[in-house]
mmCIF file of C-alpha atoms and ligand atoms in Angstrom:
data_model
loop_
_atom_site.group_PDB
_atom_site.id
_atom_site.type_symbol
_atom_site.label_atom_id
_atom_site.label_comp_id
_atom_site.label_asym_id
_atom_site.label_seq_id
_atom_site.Cartn_x
_atom_site.Cartn_y
_atom_site.Cartn_z
ATOM 1 C CA UNK A 1 87.197 108.972 89.578
ATOM 2 C CA UNK A 2 86.498 110.372 93.054
ATOM 3 C CA UNK A 3 86.367 106.875 94.517
ATOM 4 C CA UNK A 4 89.436 105.814 92.556
ATOM 5 C CA UNK A 5 91.414 108.651 94.178
ATOM 6 C CA UNK A 6 89.957 108.203 97.656
ATOM 7 C CA UNK A 7 90.923 104.526 97.840
ATOM 8 C CA UNK A 8 94.130 104.708 95.776
ATOM 9 C CA UNK A 9 97.001 103.419 97.985
ATOM 10 C CA UNK A 10 99.240 106.401 98.778
ATOM 11 C CA UNK A 11 102.681 107.209 100.160
ATOM 12 C CA UNK A 12 103.377 110.543 101.833
ATOM 13 C CA UNK A 13 106.923 111.952 101.905
ATOM 14 C CA UNK A 14 106.521 115.588 102.914
ATOM 15 C CA UNK A 15 104.572 116.125 106.103
ATOM 16 C CA UNK A 16 105.518 118.310 109.066
ATOM 17 C CA UNK A 17 103.973 116.750 112.146
ATOM 18 C CA UNK A 18 103.637 120.212 113.729
ATOM 19 C CA UNK A 19 101.607 121.171 110.661
ATOM 20 C CA UNK A 20 98.965 118.542 111.475
ATOM 21 C CA UNK A 21 97.900 120.365 114.632
ATOM 22 C CA UNK A 22 94.192 120.891 114.045
ATOM 23 C CA UNK A 23 92.614 123.886 115.841
ATOM 24 C CA UNK A 24 90.516 121.519 117.967
ATOM 25 C CA UNK A 25 93.597 119.780 119.403
ATOM 26 C CA UNK A 26 95.414 123.124 119.682
ATOM 27 C CA UNK A 27 92.640 124.516 121.891
ATOM 28 C CA UNK A 28 92.480 121.319 123.931
ATOM 29 C CA UNK A 29 96.248 121.277 124.579
ATOM 30 C CA UNK A 30 96.338 125.034 125.300
ATOM 31 C CA UNK A 31 93.771 124.459 128.045
ATOM 32 C CA UNK A 32 95.427 121.294 129.370
ATOM 33 C CA UNK A 33 98.902 122.899 129.487
ATOM 34 C CA UNK A 34 97.732 126.366 130.513
ATOM 35 C CA UNK A 35 99.295 128.038 127.453
ATOM 36 C CA UNK A 36 97.896 131.305 126.112
ATOM 37 C CA UNK A 37 96.958 131.286 122.427
ATOM 38 C CA UNK A 38 95.288 134.195 120.620
ATOM 39 C CA UNK A 39 92.296 132.092 119.448
ATOM 40 C CA UNK A 40 89.163 131.414 121.517
ATOM 41 C CA UNK A 41 87.488 129.105 119.027
ATOM 42 C CA UNK A 42 88.167 126.834 116.060
ATOM 43 C CA UNK A 43 86.560 129.425 113.785
ATOM 44 C CA UNK A 44 88.839 132.184 115.112
ATOM 45 C CA UNK A 45 91.908 130.039 114.481
ATOM 46 C CA UNK A 46 90.792 129.158 110.958
ATOM 47 C CA UNK A 47 90.098 132.830 110.223
ATOM 48 C CA UNK A 48 93.752 133.561 110.974
ATOM 49 C CA UNK A 49 94.934 131.003 108.389
ATOM 50 C CA UNK A 50 95.092 133.516 105.573
ATOM 51 C CA UNK A 51 98.653 133.577 104.388
ATOM 52 C CA UNK A 52 100.333 135.779 101.822
ATOM 53 C CA UNK A 53 103.707 134.016 101.771
ATOM 54 C CA UNK A 54 105.777 131.370 103.583
ATOM 55 C CA UNK A 55 106.813 133.663 106.453
ATOM 56 C CA UNK A 56 103.253 134.709 107.292
ATOM 57 C CA UNK A 57 102.424 131.007 107.625
ATOM 58 C CA UNK A 58 105.533 130.139 109.640
ATOM 59 C CA UNK A 59 104.688 132.811 112.240
ATOM 60 C CA UNK A 60 101.308 131.144 112.916
ATOM 61 C CA UNK A 61 102.781 127.622 112.698
ATOM 62 C CA UNK A 62 105.475 128.295 115.333
ATOM 63 C CA UNK A 63 102.907 129.963 117.564
ATOM 64 C CA UNK A 64 100.580 126.945 117.310
ATOM 65 C CA UNK A 65 103.400 124.556 118.241
ATOM 66 C CA UNK A 66 103.752 126.282 121.617
ATOM 67 C CA UNK A 67 100.866 124.225 123.025
ATOM 68 C CA UNK A 68 102.952 121.035 122.637
ATOM 69 C CA UNK A 69 104.644 120.427 125.988
ATOM 70 C CA UNK A 70 104.542 116.792 127.140
ATOM 71 C CA UNK A 71 105.357 113.483 125.468
ATOM 72 C CA UNK A 72 101.647 112.659 125.491
ATOM 73 C CA UNK A 73 100.938 115.835 123.457
ATOM 74 C CA UNK A 74 103.363 114.743 120.728
ATOM 75 C CA UNK A 75 101.860 111.271 120.844
ATOM 76 C CA UNK A 76 98.280 112.558 120.428
ATOM 77 C CA UNK A 77 99.327 114.913 117.617
ATOM 78 C CA UNK A 78 100.962 112.075 115.685
ATOM 79 C CA UNK A 79 98.201 109.591 116.372
ATOM 80 C CA UNK A 80 95.563 112.004 115.065
ATOM 81 C CA UNK A 81 97.581 112.368 111.843
ATOM 82 C CA UNK A 82 97.880 108.591 111.434
ATOM 83 C CA UNK A 83 94.106 108.214 111.737
ATOM 84 C CA UNK A 84 93.792 110.689 108.840
ATOM 85 C CA UNK A 85 96.289 108.569 106.897
ATOM 86 C CA UNK A 86 94.064 105.554 107.431
ATOM 87 C CA UNK A 87 91.058 107.451 105.990
ATOM 88 C CA UNK A 88 93.115 108.389 102.910
ATOM 89 C CA UNK A 89 94.656 104.932 102.413
ATOM 90 C CA UNK A 90 98.195 106.196 103.059
ATOM 91 C CA UNK A 91 100.195 102.968 103.468
ATOM 92 C CA UNK A 92 103.549 104.558 104.240
ATOM 93 C CA UNK A 93 104.510 107.999 105.507
ATOM 94 C CA UNK A 94 107.802 109.813 106.106
ATOM 95 C CA UNK A 95 107.242 112.374 108.820
ATOM 96 C CA UNK A 96 109.253 115.556 109.453
ATOM 97 C CA UNK A 97 109.623 117.107 112.868
ATOM 98 C CA UNK A 98 111.355 120.340 113.865
ATOM 99 C CA UNK A 99 113.192 119.653 117.144
ATOM 100 C CA UNK A 100 114.448 123.243 117.499
ATOM 101 C CA UNK A 101 110.866 124.572 117.504
ATOM 102 C CA UNK A 102 110.527 122.765 120.819
ATOM 103 C CA UNK A 103 114.022 122.707 122.342
ATOM 104 C CA UNK A 104 114.200 126.518 121.884
ATOM 105 C CA UNK A 105 111.175 126.675 124.249
ATOM 106 C CA UNK A 106 112.838 124.442 126.824
ATOM 107 C CA UNK A 107 111.158 121.177 125.782
ATOM 108 C CA UNK A 108 113.501 118.200 125.954
ATOM 109 C CA UNK A 109 114.522 116.629 122.602
ATOM 110 C CA UNK A 110 113.729 113.171 124.041
ATOM 111 C CA UNK A 111 110.169 114.214 124.949
ATOM 112 C CA UNK A 112 109.487 115.205 121.335
ATOM 113 C CA UNK A 113 111.012 112.152 119.649
ATOM 114 C CA UNK A 114 109.647 109.633 122.104
ATOM 115 C CA UNK A 115 106.068 110.926 121.823
ATOM 116 C CA UNK A 116 106.113 110.927 118.018
ATOM 117 C CA UNK A 117 107.859 107.561 117.826
ATOM 118 C CA UNK A 118 105.417 105.860 120.210
ATOM 119 C CA UNK A 119 102.515 106.886 117.955
ATOM 120 C CA UNK A 120 104.353 105.765 114.801
ATOM 121 C CA UNK A 121 104.922 102.309 116.309
ATOM 122 C CA UNK A 122 101.247 102.074 117.299
ATOM 123 C CA UNK A 123 100.388 103.157 113.732
ATOM 124 C CA UNK A 124 102.327 100.226 112.344
ATOM 125 C CA UNK A 125 100.914 97.613 114.708
ATOM 126 C CA UNK A 126 97.292 98.820 114.890
ATOM 127 C CA UNK A 127 96.739 100.562 111.539
ATOM 128 C CA UNK A 128 99.260 98.781 109.309
ATOM 129 C CA UNK A 129 100.877 102.107 108.314
ATOM 130 C CA UNK A 130 104.671 101.985 107.999
ATOM 131 C CA UNK A 131 106.684 105.122 108.647
ATOM 132 C CA UNK A 132 110.072 106.832 108.868
ATOM 133 C CA UNK A 133 111.021 109.883 110.887
ATOM 134 C CA UNK A 134 113.110 112.775 109.506
ATOM 135 C CA UNK A 135 114.502 115.565 111.689
ATOM 136 C CA UNK A 136 114.545 119.019 110.055
ATOM 137 C CA UNK A 137 116.893 121.851 110.953
ATOM 138 C CA UNK A 138 115.326 125.312 110.946
ATOM 139 C CA UNK A 139 117.234 127.322 108.365
ATOM 140 C CA UNK A 140 116.534 130.679 110.049
ATOM 141 C CA UNK A 141 118.629 129.488 113.027
ATOM 142 C CA UNK A 142 122.421 129.237 112.930
ATOM 143 C CA UNK A 143 124.828 126.426 112.181
ATOM 144 C CA UNK A 144 125.761 126.030 115.842
ATOM 145 C CA UNK A 145 122.138 125.319 116.776
ATOM 146 C CA UNK A 146 121.897 122.736 113.962
ATOM 147 C CA UNK A 147 125.089 121.020 115.163
ATOM 148 C CA UNK A 148 123.702 120.940 118.700
ATOM 149 C CA UNK A 149 120.483 119.378 117.401
ATOM 150 C CA UNK A 150 122.433 116.770 115.438
ATOM 151 C CA UNK A 151 124.303 115.873 118.636
ATOM 152 C CA UNK A 152 120.997 115.457 120.492
ATOM 153 C CA UNK A 153 119.840 113.001 117.824
ATOM 154 C CA UNK A 154 122.742 110.611 118.455
ATOM 155 C CA UNK A 155 120.892 108.579 121.081
ATOM 156 C CA UNK A 156 117.846 108.305 118.778
ATOM 157 C CA UNK A 157 119.482 106.985 115.634
ATOM 158 C CA UNK A 158 117.244 103.929 115.823
ATOM 159 C CA UNK A 159 114.218 106.228 115.404
ATOM 160 C CA UNK A 160 115.448 108.895 112.952
ATOM 161 C CA UNK A 161 116.370 107.914 109.392
ATOM 162 C CA UNK A 162 117.388 111.257 107.989
ATOM 163 C CA UNK A 163 117.814 114.984 108.314
ATOM 164 C CA UNK A 164 116.117 117.773 106.385
ATOM 165 C CA UNK A 165 116.075 121.546 106.155
ATOM 166 C CA UNK A 166 112.969 123.730 106.444
ATOM 167 C CA UNK A 167 111.636 127.158 107.497
ATOM 168 C CA UNK A 168 112.480 130.474 105.776
ATOM 169 C CA UNK A 169 114.159 129.767 102.433
ATOM 170 C CA UNK A 170 114.896 133.303 101.284
ATOM 171 C CA UNK A 171 117.949 134.801 103.000
ATOM 172 C CA UNK A 172 119.074 131.479 104.479
ATOM 173 C CA UNK A 173 121.177 129.671 101.856
ATOM 174 C CA UNK A 174 121.793 125.927 101.952
ATOM 175 C CA UNK A 175 125.538 126.619 102.214
ATOM 176 C CA UNK A 176 125.021 127.726 105.812
ATOM 177 C CA UNK A 177 124.354 124.057 106.664
ATOM 178 C CA UNK A 178 126.857 122.327 104.398
ATOM 179 C CA UNK A 179 129.133 121.217 107.251
ATOM 180 C CA UNK A 180 126.175 119.988 109.330
ATOM 181 C CA UNK A 181 124.868 117.888 106.441
ATOM 182 C CA UNK A 182 128.330 116.438 105.710
ATOM 183 C CA UNK A 183 128.580 115.369 109.350
ATOM 184 C CA UNK A 184 125.027 113.939 109.307
ATOM 185 C CA UNK A 185 125.868 111.881 106.196
ATOM 186 C CA UNK A 186 129.073 110.602 107.848
ATOM 187 C CA UNK A 187 126.910 109.516 110.786
ATOM 188 C CA UNK A 188 124.642 107.512 108.477
ATOM 189 C CA UNK A 189 121.666 109.856 108.125
ATOM 190 C CA UNK A 190 119.936 110.231 104.750
ATOM 191 C CA UNK A 191 119.392 113.828 103.621
ATOM 192 C CA UNK A 192 116.601 115.906 102.101
ATOM 193 C CA UNK A 193 116.008 119.671 101.973
ATOM 194 C CA UNK A 194 113.307 122.192 101.155
ATOM 195 C CA UNK A 195 114.445 124.132 98.090
ATOM 196 C CA UNK A 196 112.827 125.974 95.187
ATOM 197 C CA UNK A 197 109.565 126.592 97.066
ATOM 198 C CA UNK A 198 109.816 130.379 97.417
ATOM 199 C CA UNK A 199 113.470 130.568 96.469
ATOM 200 C CA UNK A 200 114.912 130.312 92.936
ATOM 201 C CA UNK A 201 115.982 127.203 90.997
ATOM 202 C CA UNK A 202 119.599 127.837 92.042
ATOM 203 C CA UNK A 203 118.579 126.821 95.576
ATOM 204 C CA UNK A 204 117.772 123.357 94.193
ATOM 205 C CA UNK A 205 121.275 123.149 92.688
ATOM 206 C CA UNK A 206 122.723 124.167 96.079
ATOM 207 C CA UNK A 207 120.711 121.544 97.955
ATOM 208 C CA UNK A 208 121.916 118.855 95.531
ATOM 209 C CA UNK A 209 125.547 119.966 95.318
ATOM 210 C CA UNK A 210 126.254 121.275 98.825
ATOM 211 C CA UNK A 211 123.919 119.204 100.999
ATOM 212 C CA UNK A 212 124.084 116.046 98.836
ATOM 213 C CA UNK A 213 120.352 115.466 99.212
ATOM 214 C CA UNK A 214 118.715 112.518 97.500
ATOM 215 C CA UNK A 215 115.353 114.207 97.058
ATOM 216 C CA UNK A 216 114.089 117.787 97.053
ATOM 217 C CA UNK A 217 111.149 119.033 99.119
ATOM 218 C CA UNK A 218 108.941 121.251 96.930
ATOM 219 C CA UNK A 219 111.373 122.061 94.088
ATOM 220 C CA UNK A 220 108.599 123.489 91.912
ATOM 221 C CA UNK A 221 110.732 126.455 90.826
ATOM 222 C CA UNK A 222 112.876 124.018 88.813
ATOM 223 C CA UNK A 223 110.623 125.119 85.934
ATOM 224 C CA UNK A 224 112.778 128.241 85.609
ATOM 225 C CA UNK A 225 115.767 126.141 84.525
ATOM 226 C CA UNK A 226 115.271 123.691 81.629
ATOM 227 C CA UNK A 227 118.741 122.169 82.148
ATOM 228 C CA UNK A 228 117.867 121.471 85.777
ATOM 229 C CA UNK A 229 114.635 119.743 84.737
ATOM 230 C CA UNK A 230 116.658 117.521 82.392
ATOM 231 C CA UNK A 231 119.052 116.751 85.246
ATOM 232 C CA UNK A 232 116.146 115.832 87.573
ATOM 233 C CA UNK A 233 114.743 113.515 84.901
ATOM 234 C CA UNK A 234 118.000 111.775 83.936
ATOM 235 C CA UNK A 235 119.216 111.391 87.527
ATOM 236 C CA UNK A 236 115.671 110.557 88.678
ATOM 237 C CA UNK A 237 115.821 113.011 91.583
ATOM 238 C CA UNK A 238 112.374 113.121 93.205
ATOM 239 C CA UNK A 239 110.432 116.251 94.152
ATOM 240 C CA UNK A 240 108.003 116.091 97.080
ATOM 241 C CA UNK A 241 105.438 118.589 95.818
ATOM 242 C CA UNK A 242 102.680 120.002 98.057
ATOM 243 C CA UNK A 243 99.907 121.376 95.832
ATOM 244 C CA UNK A 244 97.470 122.873 98.377
ATOM 245 C CA UNK A 245 100.386 124.362 100.322
ATOM 246 C CA UNK A 246 101.690 126.038 97.175
ATOM 247 C CA UNK A 247 98.333 127.697 96.543
ATOM 248 C CA UNK A 248 97.840 128.770 100.180
ATOM 249 C CA UNK A 249 101.342 130.292 100.291
ATOM 250 C CA UNK A 250 100.926 131.942 96.855
ATOM 251 C CA UNK A 251 103.721 130.037 95.141
ATOM 252 C CA UNK A 252 101.158 129.699 92.302
ATOM 253 C CA UNK A 253 98.082 131.884 91.856
ATOM 254 C CA UNK A 254 95.773 128.957 91.132
ATOM 255 C CA UNK A 255 95.845 125.172 90.916
ATOM 256 C CA UNK A 256 95.306 125.494 87.150
ATOM 257 C CA UNK A 257 98.658 127.297 86.998
ATOM 258 C CA UNK A 258 100.443 124.688 89.148
ATOM 259 C CA UNK A 259 103.230 122.901 87.248
ATOM 260 C CA UNK A 260 103.013 119.433 88.856
ATOM 261 C CA UNK A 261 101.230 117.787 85.924
ATOM 262 C CA UNK A 262 103.546 119.392 83.352
ATOM 263 C CA UNK A 263 106.535 118.113 85.356
ATOM 264 C CA UNK A 264 105.002 114.623 85.593
ATOM 265 C CA UNK A 265 104.532 114.540 81.814
ATOM 266 C CA UNK A 266 108.118 115.694 81.290
ATOM 267 C CA UNK A 267 109.234 112.635 83.256
ATOM 268 C CA UNK A 268 110.187 114.309 86.552
ATOM 269 C CA UNK A 269 109.637 112.045 89.576
ATOM 270 C CA UNK A 270 107.027 114.279 91.228
ATOM 271 C CA UNK A 271 104.948 113.177 94.208
ATOM 272 C CA UNK A 272 101.867 114.625 95.951
ATOM 273 C CA UNK A 273 102.096 115.523 99.643
ATOM 274 C CA UNK A 274 100.194 117.567 102.227
ATOM 275 C CA UNK A 275 103.004 119.563 103.972
ATOM 276 C CA UNK A 276 100.979 121.166 106.807
ATOM 277 C CA UNK A 277 97.449 119.863 106.253
ATOM 278 C CA UNK A 278 95.843 121.463 109.321
ATOM 279 C CA UNK A 279 96.808 124.884 107.961
ATOM 280 C CA UNK A 280 96.450 124.371 104.211
ATOM 281 C CA UNK A 281 92.994 122.835 104.007
ATOM 282 C CA UNK A 282 93.597 119.200 103.280
ATOM 283 C CA UNK A 283 95.344 115.883 103.741
ATOM 284 C CA UNK A 284 96.545 113.521 101.008
ATOM 285 C CA UNK A 285 93.258 112.742 99.269
ATOM 286 C CA UNK A 286 92.316 116.437 99.269
ATOM 287 C CA UNK A 287 95.623 117.235 97.538
ATOM 288 C CA UNK A 288 94.988 114.552 94.906
ATOM 289 C CA UNK A 289 91.456 115.941 94.386
ATOM 290 C CA UNK A 290 92.734 119.505 94.071
ATOM 291 C CA UNK A 291 95.254 118.551 91.369
ATOM 292 C CA UNK A 292 92.919 116.324 89.384
ATOM 293 C CA UNK A 293 90.029 118.807 89.551
ATOM 294 C CA UNK A 294 92.230 121.467 87.981
ATOM 295 C CA UNK A 295 94.044 119.207 85.477
ATOM 296 C CA UNK A 296 92.545 116.519 83.316
ATOM 297 C CA UNK A 297 94.388 113.265 84.102
ATOM 298 C CA UNK A 298 93.810 109.575 83.488
ATOM 299 C CA UNK A 299 94.011 106.858 86.156
ATOM 300 C CA UNK A 300 97.444 105.624 85.060
ATOM 301 C CA UNK A 301 98.863 109.137 85.438
ATOM 302 C CA UNK A 302 97.252 109.601 88.854
ATOM 303 C CA UNK A 303 98.607 106.253 90.079
ATOM 304 C CA UNK A 304 102.056 107.353 88.847
ATOM 305 C CA UNK A 305 102.160 109.820 91.756
ATOM 306 C CA UNK A 306 101.980 106.848 94.130
ATOM 307 C CA UNK A 307 104.542 104.847 92.138
ATOM 308 C CA UNK A 308 106.895 107.852 92.159
ATOM 309 C CA UNK A 309 106.507 108.192 95.929
ATOM 310 C CA UNK A 310 107.346 104.509 96.405
ATOM 311 C CA UNK A 311 110.509 104.990 94.324
ATOM 312 C CA UNK A 312 111.422 108.163 96.260
ATOM 313 C CA UNK A 313 110.793 106.703 99.725
ATOM 314 C CA UNK A 314 113.400 105.506 102.216
ATOM 315 C CA UNK A 315 111.986 101.975 102.537
ATOM 316 C CA UNK A 316 113.808 98.800 101.491
ATOM 317 C CA UNK A 317 113.783 97.592 97.892
ATOM 318 C CA UNK A 318 111.671 94.572 98.852
ATOM 319 C CA UNK A 319 109.041 96.773 100.565
ATOM 320 C CA UNK A 320 109.072 99.040 97.496
ATOM 321 C CA UNK A 321 108.358 96.048 95.290
ATOM 322 C CA UNK A 322 105.479 94.941 97.566
ATOM 323 C CA UNK A 323 103.917 98.393 97.376
ATOM 324 C CA UNK A 324 104.349 98.584 93.596
ATOM 325 C CA UNK A 325 102.404 95.332 93.290
ATOM 326 C CA UNK A 326 99.606 96.785 95.463
ATOM 327 C CA UNK A 327 99.332 99.824 93.149
ATOM 328 C CA UNK A 328 99.468 97.716 89.981
ATOM 329 C CA UNK A 329 96.707 95.426 91.259
ATOM 330 C CA UNK A 330 94.593 98.440 92.202
ATOM 331 C CA UNK A 331 95.041 99.866 88.703
ATOM 332 C CA UNK A 332 94.239 96.530 87.059
ATOM 333 C CA UNK A 333 91.006 96.189 89.030
ATOM 334 C CA UNK A 334 89.862 99.813 88.588
ATOM 335 C CA UNK A 335 90.861 100.629 84.998
HETATM 336 N N1 ADE B 1 107.852 124.254 107.657
HETATM 337 C C1 ADE B 1 106.603 123.780 107.625
HETATM 338 N N2 ADE B 1 106.092 123.903 106.398
HETATM 339 C C2 ADE B 1 107.059 124.468 105.627
HETATM 340 C C3 ADE B 1 107.149 124.857 104.277
HETATM 341 N N3 ADE B 1 106.136 124.686 103.422
HETATM 342 N N4 ADE B 1 108.293 125.429 103.843
HETATM 343 C C4 ADE B 1 109.299 125.623 104.680
HETATM 344 N N5 ADE B 1 109.266 125.288 105.970
HETATM 345 C C5 ADE B 1 108.161 124.706 106.446
HETATM 346 ZN ZN1 ZN B 2 107.440 121.482 104.020
#
């Protein structure tokens, strides 16, 4: 089973590139860019990764991102992540980035996008990993800042497929960004949003109704609303679930109590993702291991996570079909 999971072809749909900053690279970039960080060693950094909720994580995550200054830094960050994808047999990934985390510090929007994009292109040509890039607005900032960020994205529409919404969920309702999302949709961007991670199931309704998103990031608190679960099943609205993240940020007390397998068996289009793997203790395969160690599952069910992610992805129908065939063949050979 371990080997089956390790080599299972995977698709990742919920990954913050800033959350892949491993302590080793953080220390290297801090030195190279002469940026002060409060950690002297990898062990010291890892010791600080003890979170009690989303905000306590976000504070450390934004601090870590301060070492990213030049295009080459964003390139190296993204390239390191893609090498991890290769190890985990991730064939396609949809990567989030938070432009405001950088532009607020005086880093140029173009520097961020160009560095990430250059690595994604190299990932396709040298590693055979396809990708899409999604720009997230920080929900703790205001609507004006989001509009400004959307304007900055106009000259990068060839590189950015969609917009998302992340950062502090509680106290920052989706409605604050309704007008920004409407404009983004008019401009041709696809839309996703974090909802129902720390916040209640009603936040998932708001993301669907106000922001017109086609998939929900996290969404695990849908369990509080049976009618919503039915709606997710009948409309086949995907959830990009992040199991290790949810445990680290205390959304669930233990992986045994996580609802991803229950949701899968109810017919919800749930997927497995790593969110911020450098901070939460694992990339894609580790997340699959964590779920399957805590919940007894057969191979067909485990492969369904990959099939769901293919369905939920922003790739063309023909590429989806190609990937489905890859999964089916893998299942046939390894059953
Ligand atoms: N930004 C990075 N990771 C996040 C998460 N899990 N929730 C909200 N915002 C985030
Ligand atoms: Zn996230």
